[in-house]
Amino acid sequence: MKEIKAFVRPDRLSDIVNHLREEGFCCLTVFEGEGTGHYTDERKDFPSLRHPFSHAKIEKLEVVIPDQKVDKAMEIIHKYGKTAHSGDGIIYITEVMDMVKVKTLEPDLENRDL
């Protein structure tokens, strides 16, 4: 299994999530944040009142999926997340060693084949 973490533009998130769901990616998490990346969109940089060192709003989505679905998920994130300008985001893919339930520490078998 793999975990995909994608940092994307806030205005692209809905399209990405909707298309992931259409392709059967049911269980994902979304976080709102601010970043300080190297490749910001010079047309939309803004100073943050909360974090003066930050200059770009971002959305982060996380999903754990079987290895064979990684390419499809990345295609969707790319297709619906890109604007062709600096600051479109980045995707990280990491190996997931195990999934266990918080309540019981038993393997989470029902979500292994998401």
XYZ file of C-alpha atoms in Angstrom:
114
model
C 0.000 0.000 0.000
C 1.034 3.569 -0.600
C 0.134 6.905 0.914
C -0.238 9.835 -1.432
C 0.134 13.331 -0.006
C -0.674 16.067 -2.481
C -0.307 19.787 -1.882
C -2.556 21.630 -4.343
C -4.131 24.991 -5.006
C -7.321 25.597 -2.984
C -9.347 26.393 -6.108
C -8.404 23.034 -7.691
C -9.213 20.820 -4.695
C -12.919 20.229 -5.405
C -12.266 19.010 -8.948
C -9.503 16.703 -7.746
C -11.579 15.201 -4.925
C -14.683 14.794 -7.096
C -12.742 12.955 -9.810
C -10.924 10.778 -7.280
C -14.317 9.759 -5.859
C -15.676 9.044 -9.345
C -12.773 6.630 -9.838
C -13.492 4.818 -6.575
C -11.096 6.548 -4.173
C -13.513 6.810 -1.283
C -11.519 7.563 1.823
C -9.306 10.614 1.924
C -8.434 13.454 4.243
C -8.055 17.140 3.409
C -6.164 19.810 5.346
C -6.085 23.564 4.845
C -2.753 25.300 5.220
C -0.239 27.926 4.239
C 3.157 27.304 2.723
C 6.519 28.782 1.880
C 7.514 26.777 -1.199
C 10.153 27.685 -3.754
C 7.722 27.789 -6.649
C 4.978 30.217 -5.805
C 2.600 31.847 -8.230
C 3.846 35.411 -8.491
C 0.324 36.478 -9.512
C -1.224 35.272 -6.234
C 1.392 35.630 -3.476
C -0.001 37.188 -0.336
C 1.334 37.972 3.112
C -0.329 35.970 5.859
C -1.625 37.797 8.907
C -1.407 34.587 10.960
C 1.974 33.420 9.718
C 4.084 36.346 8.458
C 6.655 33.975 6.925
C 4.004 32.299 4.768
C 2.934 33.441 1.334
C 0.768 30.763 -0.303
C -2.502 29.121 0.676
C -2.518 25.389 0.015
C -4.712 22.373 0.477
C -3.232 19.006 1.383
C -5.005 15.783 0.599
C -3.952 12.378 1.887
C -5.112 8.968 0.726
C -3.874 5.423 1.360
C -4.385 3.112 -1.609
C -3.210 -0.186 -3.086
C 0.005 0.017 -5.116
C -1.782 -0.672 -8.397
C -3.979 2.440 -8.022
C -1.153 4.941 -7.484
C -0.692 5.858 -11.156
C -4.431 6.515 -11.605
C -4.577 8.735 -8.512
C -1.525 10.710 -9.664
C -3.038 11.178 -13.138
C -6.219 12.596 -11.594
C -4.327 14.949 -9.272
C -2.174 16.126 -12.176
C -5.015 16.562 -14.661
C -7.359 18.462 -12.360
C -4.737 20.212 -10.212
C -2.508 21.817 -12.808
C -2.805 25.395 -14.030
C 0.551 25.523 -15.878
C 1.807 28.231 -13.497
C 4.389 28.050 -10.743
C 2.931 26.942 -7.439
C 0.636 24.176 -8.720
C 1.830 21.927 -5.899
C 3.642 18.676 -5.300
C 2.807 15.005 -4.771
C 4.598 12.701 -2.313
C 4.249 8.930 -2.369
C 5.363 6.804 0.576
C 5.174 3.138 1.523
C 2.576 2.166 4.150
C 3.815 -0.623 6.355
C 0.549 -1.405 8.117
C -2.946 -0.159 8.988
C -4.443 -0.840 12.405
C -7.546 0.429 14.149
C -7.011 2.951 16.933
C -9.693 1.339 19.069
C -8.310 -2.216 19.026
C -4.881 -2.195 17.332
C -6.263 -4.946 15.093
C -5.426 -4.877 11.370
C -7.809 -2.682 9.374
C -8.689 -5.342 6.801
C -11.766 -3.605 5.432
C -9.723 -0.644 4.169
C -6.722 -2.497 2.754
C -8.250 -2.771 -0.715
C -9.649 0.719 -1.026
